[in-house]
PDB file of C-alpha atoms in Angstrom:
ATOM      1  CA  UNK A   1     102.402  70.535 141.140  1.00 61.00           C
ATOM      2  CA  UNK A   2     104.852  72.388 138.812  1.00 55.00           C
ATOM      3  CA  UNK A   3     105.105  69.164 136.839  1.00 57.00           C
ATOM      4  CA  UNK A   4     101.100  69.193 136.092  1.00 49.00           C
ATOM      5  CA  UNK A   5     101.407  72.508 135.544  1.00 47.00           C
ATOM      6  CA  UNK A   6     104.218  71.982 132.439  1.00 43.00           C
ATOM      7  CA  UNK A   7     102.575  69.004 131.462  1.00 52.00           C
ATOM      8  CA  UNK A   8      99.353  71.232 130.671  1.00 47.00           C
ATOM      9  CA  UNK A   9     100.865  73.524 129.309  1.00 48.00           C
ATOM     10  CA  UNK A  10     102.442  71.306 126.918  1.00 44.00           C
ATOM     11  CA  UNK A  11      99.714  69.411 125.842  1.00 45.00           C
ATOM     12  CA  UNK A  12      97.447  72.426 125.408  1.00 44.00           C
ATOM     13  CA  UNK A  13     100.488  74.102 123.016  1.00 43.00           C
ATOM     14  CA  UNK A  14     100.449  71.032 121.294  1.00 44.00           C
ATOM     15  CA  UNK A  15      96.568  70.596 121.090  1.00 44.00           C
ATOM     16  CA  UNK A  16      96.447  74.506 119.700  1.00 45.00           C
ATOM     17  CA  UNK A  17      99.275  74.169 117.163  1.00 49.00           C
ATOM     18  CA  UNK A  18      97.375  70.866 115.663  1.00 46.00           C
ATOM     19  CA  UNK A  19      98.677  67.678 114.800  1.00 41.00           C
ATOM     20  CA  UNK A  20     100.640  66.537 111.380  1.00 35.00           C
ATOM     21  CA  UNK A  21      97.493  66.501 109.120  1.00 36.00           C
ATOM     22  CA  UNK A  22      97.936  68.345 106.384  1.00 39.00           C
ATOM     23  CA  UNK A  23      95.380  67.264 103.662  1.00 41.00           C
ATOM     24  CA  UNK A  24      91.184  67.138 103.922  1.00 40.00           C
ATOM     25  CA  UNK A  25      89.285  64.721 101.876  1.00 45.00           C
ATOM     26  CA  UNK A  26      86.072  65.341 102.342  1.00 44.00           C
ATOM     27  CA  UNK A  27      84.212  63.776  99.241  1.00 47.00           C
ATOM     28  CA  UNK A  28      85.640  60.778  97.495  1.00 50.00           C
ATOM     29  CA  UNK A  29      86.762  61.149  94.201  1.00 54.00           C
ATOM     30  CA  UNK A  30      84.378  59.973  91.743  1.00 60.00           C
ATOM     31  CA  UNK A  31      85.028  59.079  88.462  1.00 63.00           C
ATOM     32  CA  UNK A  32      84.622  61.582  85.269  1.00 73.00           C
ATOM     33  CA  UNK A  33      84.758  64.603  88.172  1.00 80.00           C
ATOM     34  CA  UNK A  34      87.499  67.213  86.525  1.00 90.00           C
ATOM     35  CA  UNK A  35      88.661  68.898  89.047  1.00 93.00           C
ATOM     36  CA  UNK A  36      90.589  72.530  89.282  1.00 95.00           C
ATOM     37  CA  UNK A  37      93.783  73.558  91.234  1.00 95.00           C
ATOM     38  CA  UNK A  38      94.326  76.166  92.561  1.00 96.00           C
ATOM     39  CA  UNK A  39      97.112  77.726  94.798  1.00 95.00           C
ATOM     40  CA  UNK A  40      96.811  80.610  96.848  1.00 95.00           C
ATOM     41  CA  UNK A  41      99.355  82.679  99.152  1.00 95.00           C
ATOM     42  CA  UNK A  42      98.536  82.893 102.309  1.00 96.00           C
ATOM     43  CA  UNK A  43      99.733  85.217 104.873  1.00 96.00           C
ATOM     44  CA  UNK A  44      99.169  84.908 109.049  1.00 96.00           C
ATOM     45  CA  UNK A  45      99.433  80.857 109.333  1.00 96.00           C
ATOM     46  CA  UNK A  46     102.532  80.538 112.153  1.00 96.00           C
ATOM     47  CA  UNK A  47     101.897  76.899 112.985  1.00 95.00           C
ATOM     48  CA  UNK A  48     100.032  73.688 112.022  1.00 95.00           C
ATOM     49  CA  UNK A  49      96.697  74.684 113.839  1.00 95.00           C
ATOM     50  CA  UNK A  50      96.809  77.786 111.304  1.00 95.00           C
ATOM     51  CA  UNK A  51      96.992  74.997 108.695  1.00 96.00           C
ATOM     52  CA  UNK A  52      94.299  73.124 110.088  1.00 96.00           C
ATOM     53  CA  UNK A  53      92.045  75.973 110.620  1.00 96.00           C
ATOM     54  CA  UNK A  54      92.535  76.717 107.179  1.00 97.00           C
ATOM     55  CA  UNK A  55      91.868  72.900 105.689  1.00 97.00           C
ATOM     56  CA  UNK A  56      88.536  72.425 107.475  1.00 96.00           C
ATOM     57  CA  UNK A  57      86.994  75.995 106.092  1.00 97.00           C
ATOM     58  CA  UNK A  58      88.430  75.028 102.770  1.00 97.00           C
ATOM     59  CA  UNK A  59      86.819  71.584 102.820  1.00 96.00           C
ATOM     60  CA  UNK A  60      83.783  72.509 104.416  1.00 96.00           C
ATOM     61  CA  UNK A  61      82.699  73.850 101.180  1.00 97.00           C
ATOM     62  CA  UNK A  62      80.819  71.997  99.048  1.00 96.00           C
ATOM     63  CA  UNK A  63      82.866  70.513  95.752  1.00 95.00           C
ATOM     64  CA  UNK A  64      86.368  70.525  97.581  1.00 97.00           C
ATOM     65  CA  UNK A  65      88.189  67.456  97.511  1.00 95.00           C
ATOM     66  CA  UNK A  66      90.959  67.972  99.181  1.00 96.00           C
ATOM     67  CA  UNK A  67      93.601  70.829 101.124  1.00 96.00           C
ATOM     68  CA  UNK A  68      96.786  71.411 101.562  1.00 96.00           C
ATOM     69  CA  UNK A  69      98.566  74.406 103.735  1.00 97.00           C
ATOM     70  CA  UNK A  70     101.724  74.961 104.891  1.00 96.00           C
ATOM     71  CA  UNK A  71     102.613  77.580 107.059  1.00 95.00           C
ATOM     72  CA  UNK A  72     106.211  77.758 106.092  1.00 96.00           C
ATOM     73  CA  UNK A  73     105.818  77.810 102.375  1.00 95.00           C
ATOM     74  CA  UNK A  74     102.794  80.429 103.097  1.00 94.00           C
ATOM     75  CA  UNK A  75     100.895  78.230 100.230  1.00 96.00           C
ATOM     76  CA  UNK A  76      97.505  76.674 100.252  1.00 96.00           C
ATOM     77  CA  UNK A  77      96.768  74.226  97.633  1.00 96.00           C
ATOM     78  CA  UNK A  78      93.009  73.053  96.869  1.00 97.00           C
ATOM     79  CA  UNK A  79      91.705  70.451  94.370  1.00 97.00           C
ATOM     80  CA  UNK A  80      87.799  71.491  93.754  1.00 96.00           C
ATOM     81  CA  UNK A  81      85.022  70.920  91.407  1.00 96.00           C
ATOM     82  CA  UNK A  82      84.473  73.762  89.589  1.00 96.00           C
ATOM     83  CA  UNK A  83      80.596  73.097  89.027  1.00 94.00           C
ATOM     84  CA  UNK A  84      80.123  73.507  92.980  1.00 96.00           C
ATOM     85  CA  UNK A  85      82.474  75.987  94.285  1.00 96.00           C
ATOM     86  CA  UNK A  86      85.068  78.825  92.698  1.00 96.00           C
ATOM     87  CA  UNK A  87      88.406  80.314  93.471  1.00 95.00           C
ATOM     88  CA  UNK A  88      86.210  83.417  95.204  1.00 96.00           C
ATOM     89  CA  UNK A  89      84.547  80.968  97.757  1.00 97.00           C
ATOM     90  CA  UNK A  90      87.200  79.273  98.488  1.00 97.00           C
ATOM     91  CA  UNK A  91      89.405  82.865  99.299  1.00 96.00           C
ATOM     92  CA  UNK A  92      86.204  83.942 101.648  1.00 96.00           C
ATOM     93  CA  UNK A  93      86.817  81.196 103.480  1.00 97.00           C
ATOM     94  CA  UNK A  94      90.086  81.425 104.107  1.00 97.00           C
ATOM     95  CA  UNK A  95      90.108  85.403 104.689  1.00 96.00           C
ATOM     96  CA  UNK A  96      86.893  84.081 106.669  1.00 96.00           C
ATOM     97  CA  UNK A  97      89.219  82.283 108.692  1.00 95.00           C
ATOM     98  CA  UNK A  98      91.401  85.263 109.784  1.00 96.00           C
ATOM     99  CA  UNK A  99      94.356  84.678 106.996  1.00 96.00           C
ATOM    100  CA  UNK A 100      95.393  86.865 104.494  1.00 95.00           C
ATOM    101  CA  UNK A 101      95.109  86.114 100.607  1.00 95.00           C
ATOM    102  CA  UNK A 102      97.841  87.511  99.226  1.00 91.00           C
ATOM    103  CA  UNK A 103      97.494  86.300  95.325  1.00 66.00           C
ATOM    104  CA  UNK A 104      96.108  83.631  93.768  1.00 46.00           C
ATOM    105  CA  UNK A 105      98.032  81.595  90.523  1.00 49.00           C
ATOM    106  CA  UNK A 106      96.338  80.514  87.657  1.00 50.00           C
ATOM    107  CA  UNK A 107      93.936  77.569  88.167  1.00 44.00           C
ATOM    108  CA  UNK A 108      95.061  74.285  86.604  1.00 39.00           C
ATOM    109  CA  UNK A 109      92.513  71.492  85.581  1.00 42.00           C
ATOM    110  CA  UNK A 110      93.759  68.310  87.373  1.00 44.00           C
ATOM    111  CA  UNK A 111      92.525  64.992  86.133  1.00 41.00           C
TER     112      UNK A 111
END
């Protein structure tokens, strides 16, 4: 009984921390689409559920193409079209999420 008892409690530690994915791509990349980086500190994300939490309200929004966190570097990373979503949307949904935005860098246009 102890044994079941670790065993759940491992798998539901591992189930709430997430699993290695760290990117979202929810639309395919078309061709001609220029899209904008931009990078964002994030404060609060302790594991790789945090991360995860924080790529599927990022790429929920319409005209994001793709997330990156990391908990450790504090950093979120997100590739978007510009003519569907903004750096403001995209830092409601993360302080949507329950993280804290600390500063955001100056967007880059990625081919």
């Amino acid at each position: 009984m102890k044994t079941l008892a670790l065993i759940l409690i491992l798998a539901l530690t591992a189930f709430s921390c997430g699993g290695p994915t760290q990117t979202n791509e929810n639309e395919k990349m078309q061709p001609g689409i220029e899209l904008t980086e931009l990078k964002l500190d994030v404060k609060g994300m302790t594991c790789e559920g945090c991360e995860n939490a924080i790529i599927r309200s990022v790429g929920s929004l319409e005209g994001v193409h793709e997330t990156h966190a990391s908990h450790t570097d504090e950093l979120v990373t997100v590739y978007y079209d510009p003519e569907l979503t903004d750096a403001g949307q995209i830092t409601a949904a993360i302080i949507k999420t329950g993280y804290e935005v600390v500063t955001d860098n100056p967007k880059t246009e990625v081919e």
